[in-house]
């Protein structure tokens, strides 16, 4: 074992390590691997599956379910390929591939990796028991007490949120776990929420063969955290796919008719019926029941952190919070980044979190995709920046023409005129996710637009939109 001590006292098993991490999702896996590689003894506590929400009920299964529809849509835009697509999508095969990608909801492979790194896995529910102390309750009631010489790290993620709408919880709604692990499609699906999860799953299910899909969004547009044009373009694509989109729709009640369909009522009196209803209105930090009150923190709330991801209100600098549970940037890749930063800090490096503050990249994997990093134009102006916004049509470059007909979308930069640097970027269109990292690098590096003028995109690629954007700025 990696710890220097393990003893059993009655029903309590104790162990000592350099670092104890609660949560073995992407953030937890990242930090334990780096700490072990740095020569520290590490234990990771996990009550479910090693790999976490993303691997089994989030990013991996959802993007696997999205892929078949994307491929068929891309083929449909390419003459010659379009004529070859004459059959129906094989829903069973798509679901089987999802099962393969989640390893059938078994974590044997991830556990083997932990073992190969010399990291101890402690199965059970972990709770803070005091300074540098963690209690882990296993399914059989055994309590294991772990002590950490250097640090305890919280990497507990988030859980889905069900709003207090009368009858909704009693109607047995789907959450992200149910929708990504379903064994068959409902004939009709109502989706409550037009953010990333709701939008992605609405289109995926429609393209997989769900007969009717309705999206109910309380705001006036889809993807409310992104640029307005992004939500408008996604809505147009949804309606072309036969998805009903209802914005400005505040849901007031839900009821399930016996063991049959669910009826959703909205404030204007309309009702929408589905065989299932997916609730995708947000998530909450999974910080209740982990002993935060024992160290002076509020359970159920994000854990405030400093630049090194240490819990800001806890003396001694021994408690860290990484990933979704700190509320900074609840995305898998940002959790992994937090893991890198916190590991470096624990190992003694001079390091600080930079990306969580206005350099967060994000992709909504709808068709068109919505890819963004940094601030929106409204956010930049609200922050007091003097900005110019430039746009170009994503499809107006030869690289887009070669992909087929009807390639649409918008590419936009938000430029800080005082520093002549990019502070925000958004790209929409089919399959444009790989455009995003160039903008992330430009923002993170503080590269001026004058210098970017010399960054030559290959021909013919969609990345030539950068030339159009810089020309629109006057370069």
XYZ file of C-alpha atoms in Angstrom:
475
model
C 0.000 0.000 0.000
C 1.090 3.594 -0.574
C 0.440 4.817 2.990
C 3.090 4.364 5.636
C 0.656 2.923 8.165
C -2.578 0.946 8.136
C -4.058 -0.549 11.285
C -7.425 -1.920 12.347
C -8.984 -0.934 15.656
C -12.298 -2.740 16.119
C -14.412 -1.599 13.178
C -12.189 1.401 12.480
C -9.294 1.094 10.056
C -6.727 3.893 10.102
C -4.044 4.939 7.649
C -1.547 7.766 7.150
C -0.644 9.379 3.826
C 0.929 12.544 2.547
C -2.307 13.505 0.756
C -5.889 12.246 0.904
C -8.229 13.129 -1.977
C -12.010 12.810 -1.708
C -13.426 12.119 -5.158
C -11.976 10.083 -8.035
C -13.507 11.937 -10.975
C -11.375 13.672 -13.624
C -10.078 16.310 -11.203
C -9.299 13.743 -8.522
C -7.605 11.388 -10.962
C -5.470 14.217 -12.299
C -4.182 15.320 -8.922
C -3.508 11.866 -7.470
C -1.527 10.871 -10.541
C 0.662 13.964 -10.385
C 1.183 13.691 -6.638
C 2.148 10.025 -6.910
C 4.537 10.858 -9.748
C 6.001 13.503 -7.432
C 6.856 10.843 -4.852
C 4.045 11.397 -2.352
C 1.916 8.702 -0.754
C -1.702 9.213 -1.796
C -5.124 7.783 -1.029
C -8.225 8.584 -3.057
C -11.714 8.084 -1.638
C -14.590 7.246 -4.004
C -18.132 6.158 -3.168
C -19.117 5.305 -6.759
C -16.990 4.715 -9.875
C -13.396 5.762 -10.402
C -13.565 8.152 -13.340
C -16.543 10.049 -12.004
C -19.576 11.685 -13.580
C -17.854 12.636 -16.827
C -16.721 9.130 -17.699
C -19.973 7.311 -17.023
C -22.895 9.770 -17.079
C -21.561 12.965 -18.651
C -19.114 13.927 -21.363
C -18.152 10.486 -22.638
C -21.582 8.853 -23.047
C -23.288 12.067 -24.166
C -20.773 12.814 -26.918
C -20.899 9.157 -27.988
C -24.679 9.460 -28.369
C -24.292 12.718 -30.296
C -21.776 11.334 -32.778
C -24.013 9.191 -35.049
C -26.365 12.072 -35.791
C -23.443 14.409 -36.433
C -21.891 11.990 -38.919
C -25.143 11.588 -40.836
C -25.702 15.351 -40.898
C -22.169 15.913 -42.193
C -22.687 13.283 -44.896
C -25.951 14.941 -45.858
C -24.122 18.173 -46.598
C -21.642 16.479 -48.941
C -23.013 15.614 -52.421
C -22.126 12.027 -53.257
C -22.014 11.010 -49.631
C -25.567 12.266 -49.168
C -26.833 9.901 -51.849
C -25.128 6.959 -50.167
C -26.979 7.480 -46.885
C -30.193 5.617 -47.595
C -30.872 3.585 -44.447
C -32.069 4.435 -40.969
C -29.788 5.114 -38.058
C -29.252 1.962 -35.995
C -30.276 3.115 -32.526
C -29.319 -0.187 -30.918
C -25.799 0.009 -32.299
C -25.466 3.593 -31.079
C -26.525 2.595 -27.567
C -24.185 -0.396 -27.647
C -21.284 1.912 -28.523
C -22.262 4.105 -25.580
C -22.131 1.030 -23.348
C -18.680 0.197 -24.711
C -17.404 3.720 -24.100
C -18.557 3.602 -20.464
C -17.098 0.100 -19.992
C -20.585 -1.050 -19.083
C -20.403 1.220 -16.028
C -17.500 -0.724 -14.551
C -14.300 0.993 -13.442
C -11.867 -1.930 -13.559
C -9.603 -0.153 -16.037
C -9.393 2.997 -13.943
C -8.732 0.990 -10.784
C -5.883 -0.814 -12.530
C -4.359 2.551 -13.379
C -4.510 3.653 -9.749
C -2.825 0.424 -8.700
C -0.100 0.874 -11.303
C 0.616 4.322 -9.857
C 0.795 3.034 -6.295
C -2.286 4.998 -5.260
C -4.586 3.506 -2.615
C -8.285 3.463 -3.489
C -10.596 3.617 -0.484
C -14.195 2.775 -1.387
C -16.838 4.608 0.589
C -18.192 8.011 1.566
C -15.478 10.401 2.675
C -16.029 13.157 5.244
C -13.743 15.661 6.855
C -13.189 14.696 10.493
C -10.929 17.560 11.525
C -7.648 19.115 10.479
C -5.964 16.795 7.949
C -8.331 13.989 8.955
C -10.844 12.112 6.785
C -13.345 9.444 7.797
C -14.516 6.966 5.169
C -17.641 4.893 5.732
C -17.782 1.779 3.571
C -20.973 0.066 2.436
C -20.594 -2.541 5.187
C -20.453 0.124 7.892
C -16.707 -0.097 8.418
C -15.196 3.301 9.143
C -11.678 4.011 8.026
C -9.881 7.071 9.392
C -7.235 8.552 7.161
C -4.734 11.215 8.146
C -2.857 13.451 5.714
C 0.547 14.851 6.551
C 0.407 17.540 3.861
C -3.070 18.069 2.457
C -6.633 16.949 2.029
C -8.185 17.657 -1.377
C -11.910 17.911 -2.081
C -12.813 16.819 -5.615
C -16.435 15.875 -5.077
C -17.941 17.453 -8.208
C -21.598 18.375 -8.562
C -24.998 16.710 -8.605
C -28.026 17.432 -10.764
C -30.566 19.979 -9.599
C -34.337 19.426 -9.590
C -36.140 22.767 -9.149
C -39.020 22.999 -6.647
C -41.772 22.823 -9.266
C -44.973 21.250 -7.928
C -45.189 17.602 -8.933
C -41.886 17.503 -10.801
C -39.894 15.328 -8.423
C -42.895 13.030 -7.942
C -43.125 12.588 -11.729
C -39.806 10.697 -11.717
C -37.873 12.990 -14.068
C -34.716 12.006 -15.891
C -31.438 13.683 -15.012
C -28.153 13.566 -16.908
C -27.483 10.066 -15.588
C -30.787 8.673 -16.778
C -30.616 10.263 -20.213
C -27.058 9.131 -20.913
C -27.618 5.562 -19.672
C -31.107 4.853 -21.044
C -31.517 1.431 -22.645
C -34.181 2.569 -25.110
C -35.550 5.810 -26.497
C -38.854 7.263 -25.362
C -41.296 8.052 -28.143
C -41.636 11.596 -26.825
C -39.148 13.563 -24.734
C -39.706 16.876 -22.962
C -36.510 18.681 -22.015
C -36.636 21.281 -19.264
C -33.694 23.608 -19.789
C -31.970 24.950 -22.886
C -28.411 25.037 -21.616
C -25.601 22.787 -22.809
C -26.889 19.477 -21.382
C -30.498 20.043 -22.402
C -29.600 21.218 -25.882
C -27.124 18.423 -26.570
C -29.428 15.655 -25.407
C -32.499 17.109 -27.149
C -30.780 16.989 -30.531
C -29.027 13.691 -29.881
C -32.282 11.940 -28.961
C -34.142 13.427 -31.903
C -31.468 12.254 -34.325
C -31.262 8.835 -32.651
C -34.929 8.314 -33.437
C -37.036 9.892 -30.716
C -40.328 10.825 -32.388
C -41.072 14.107 -30.625
C -38.718 16.361 -28.678
C -39.772 19.585 -26.966
C -37.325 21.977 -25.267
C -38.775 24.296 -22.613
C -36.510 27.197 -21.631
C -37.524 29.875 -19.133
C -35.181 32.483 -20.642
C -35.817 34.142 -23.959
C -33.137 32.152 -25.776
C -31.193 28.922 -25.700
C -27.653 28.817 -24.312
C -28.197 31.967 -22.281
C -24.601 32.137 -21.060
C -23.225 32.454 -24.581
C -23.490 35.161 -27.243
C -27.106 35.767 -28.353
C -26.415 34.702 -31.943
C -25.309 31.258 -30.725
C -28.666 30.445 -29.182
C -30.485 31.789 -32.214
C -28.496 29.600 -34.604
C -28.987 26.500 -32.468
C -32.708 27.167 -32.279
C -32.949 27.435 -36.064
C -31.083 24.147 -36.443
C -33.308 22.445 -33.883
C -36.445 23.554 -35.642
C -35.032 22.286 -38.946
C -34.507 18.933 -37.201
C -38.140 18.903 -36.090
C -37.470 19.817 -32.454
C -40.012 22.132 -30.838
C -38.325 24.982 -28.962
C -40.355 27.057 -26.516
C -38.501 29.952 -24.909
C -39.842 32.292 -22.253
C -41.613 29.225 -20.880
C -41.690 29.112 -17.093
C -42.727 25.651 -15.986
C -45.293 25.743 -13.170
C -46.258 22.104 -12.604
C -45.712 18.529 -13.716
C -47.666 15.337 -13.294
C -47.224 11.763 -14.436
C -50.373 10.047 -15.642
C -50.234 6.825 -13.678
C -47.263 4.866 -14.969
C -47.576 6.573 -18.357
C -46.571 9.935 -19.799
C -45.569 13.149 -18.033
C -47.449 16.412 -18.558
C -45.527 19.676 -18.120
C -47.518 22.871 -17.567
C -46.119 26.335 -18.263
C -47.189 29.723 -16.952
C -49.205 30.740 -20.011
C -51.458 27.701 -19.644
C -49.950 25.475 -22.320
C -49.191 21.845 -21.593
C -46.587 19.567 -23.150
C -46.633 15.786 -22.901
C -43.728 13.395 -23.071
C -43.081 9.793 -22.195
C -40.145 11.111 -20.181
C -39.042 14.534 -19.009
C -35.360 15.425 -18.762
C -34.509 18.074 -16.172
C -31.393 19.971 -17.245
C -31.580 23.297 -15.423
C -28.254 23.229 -13.632
C -26.160 21.461 -11.030
C -25.163 22.063 -7.424
C -21.809 21.466 -5.699
C -21.682 18.019 -4.093
C -20.447 19.412 -0.794
C -23.257 18.369 1.557
C -22.487 15.482 3.861
C -18.700 15.718 3.535
C -17.997 17.365 6.893
C -17.491 20.968 5.783
C -19.141 22.206 8.962
C -16.294 20.623 10.952
C -13.829 23.069 9.411
C -16.074 26.130 9.435
C -17.426 25.880 5.868
C -21.046 25.795 4.715
C -22.275 22.413 3.456
C -23.969 22.332 0.085
C -22.196 25.478 -1.122
C -19.138 25.928 -3.356
C -15.868 25.951 -1.423
C -14.208 29.379 -1.870
C -10.556 28.999 -2.813
C -7.464 31.129 -3.261
C -5.119 31.176 -6.226
C -3.547 27.861 -5.280
C -7.006 26.227 -4.918
C -6.728 26.134 -1.113
C -9.923 26.616 0.878
C -9.667 30.321 1.596
C -11.491 30.275 4.941
C -9.593 27.347 6.477
C -6.452 28.149 8.452
C -3.241 26.282 7.840
C -3.434 25.891 4.063
C -4.018 22.142 4.265
C -7.449 21.903 2.586
C -7.830 22.225 -1.189
C -10.939 22.186 -3.397
C -10.632 21.450 -7.098
C -13.023 21.011 -9.982
C -16.750 21.627 -9.891
C -17.033 21.714 -6.088
C -15.275 25.092 -5.871
C -17.740 26.704 -8.287
C -15.104 28.496 -10.369
C -15.527 26.803 -13.723
C -17.628 23.614 -13.610
C -16.236 21.851 -16.672
C -14.260 18.610 -16.857
C -11.220 20.142 -18.496
C -11.135 22.919 -15.917
C -11.280 20.344 -13.130
C -8.252 18.631 -14.643
C -6.501 21.991 -14.820
C -7.291 22.608 -11.161
C -5.791 19.216 -10.413
C -2.562 20.236 -12.129
C -2.398 23.570 -10.311
C -3.154 22.140 -6.864
C -0.722 19.248 -7.319
C 2.049 21.647 -8.244
C 1.250 23.794 -5.200
C 1.274 20.792 -2.856
C 4.591 19.683 -4.329
C 6.072 23.099 -3.532
C 5.951 24.932 -6.841
C 5.113 28.634 -7.176
C 1.906 28.389 -9.165
C -1.531 29.981 -9.344
C -4.818 29.419 -11.151
C -5.025 31.803 -14.095
C -7.478 30.160 -16.487
C -10.537 30.085 -14.204
C -10.739 33.858 -14.373
C -11.946 34.922 -17.851
C -10.047 32.291 -19.900
C -12.471 29.366 -19.644
C -12.959 27.410 -22.909
C -16.265 25.629 -23.465
C -17.982 23.691 -26.237
C -21.645 22.828 -26.620
C -21.680 19.810 -28.938
C -24.863 20.585 -30.802
C -24.998 20.902 -34.584
C -24.032 23.698 -35.080
C -21.465 23.478 -32.339
C -21.028 26.476 -30.070
C -17.404 26.977 -29.069
C -16.389 29.884 -26.860
C -13.587 31.062 -24.613
C -13.150 34.090 -22.409
C -15.703 36.866 -22.079
C -18.781 37.531 -24.143
C -19.091 41.057 -25.511
C -21.579 41.942 -22.775
C -19.313 40.567 -20.051
C -16.313 42.471 -21.388
C -18.214 45.757 -21.436
C -19.619 45.104 -17.966
C -16.024 44.659 -16.777
C -15.251 48.148 -18.065
C -13.200 47.102 -21.084
C -13.120 49.226 -24.228
C -13.818 46.592 -26.859
C -14.512 46.139 -30.534
C -16.515 43.132 -31.696
C -15.768 41.674 -35.131
C -17.629 38.847 -36.838
C -17.494 36.811 -40.008
C -19.509 33.924 -41.399
C -17.837 30.617 -40.517
C -18.899 29.193 -43.869
C -17.358 31.993 -45.950
C -13.934 30.386 -46.382
C -12.850 27.770 -48.938
C -12.117 25.275 -46.157
C -15.797 25.314 -45.251
C -16.881 24.976 -48.890
C -14.875 21.772 -49.250
C -16.830 20.185 -46.395
C -20.102 20.381 -48.264
C -23.047 22.645 -48.915
C -24.921 24.683 -46.353
C -22.040 25.137 -43.913
C -23.253 27.977 -41.725
C -22.249 29.649 -38.505
C -20.611 32.728 -37.054
C -17.081 33.454 -35.888
C -16.566 36.375 -33.525
C -13.746 38.021 -31.607
C -14.064 40.472 -28.716
C -10.955 42.660 -28.822
C -9.668 44.906 -26.046
C -8.789 48.058 -27.969
C -6.561 49.480 -25.231
C -4.258 46.451 -25.242
C -5.067 45.173 -28.760
C -5.582 41.679 -27.382
C -8.457 39.228 -27.642
C -10.557 38.800 -24.505
C -13.309 36.616 -25.939
C -14.027 34.413 -28.935
C -17.007 32.430 -30.173
C -17.193 30.059 -33.134
C -20.383 28.378 -34.312
C -20.811 25.872 -37.093
C -20.599 22.126 -37.716
C -17.450 20.506 -36.346
C -15.628 23.704 -35.410
C -14.511 22.637 -31.921
C -10.860 22.420 -32.933
C -10.878 26.121 -33.827
C -11.291 26.979 -30.183
C -7.846 26.190 -28.836
C -6.170 28.754 -31.080
C -8.324 31.436 -29.454
C -7.614 30.006 -25.994
C -3.870 30.212 -26.643
C -4.189 33.771 -27.952
C -6.125 34.929 -24.888
C -3.990 33.037 -22.370
C -0.782 34.326 -23.949
C -1.980 37.902 -24.298
C -1.003 37.827 -27.978
C -1.730 41.112 -29.725
C -3.796 41.156 -32.889
C -0.826 42.757 -34.634
C 1.248 39.680 -33.858
C -1.620 37.332 -34.745
C -1.659 38.927 -38.213
C 1.546 36.935 -38.823
C -0.012 33.617 -37.739
C -0.785 32.116 -41.140
C -3.615 29.555 -41.308
C -3.205 26.642 -43.686
C -5.234 26.584 -46.902
C -7.926 25.382 -47.294
C -8.974 25.162 -43.647
C -11.825 26.696 -41.702
C -9.184 28.414 -39.553
C -8.909 31.015 -42.311
C -11.800 32.716 -40.538
C -9.017 34.258 -38.439
C -7.882 36.234 -41.491
C -11.393 37.525 -42.072
C -11.744 38.517 -38.429
C -8.455 40.417 -38.347
C -9.349 42.138 -41.614
C -12.654 43.165 -40.065
C -10.653 44.767 -37.260
C -8.702 46.762 -39.805
C -5.529 44.710 -40.186
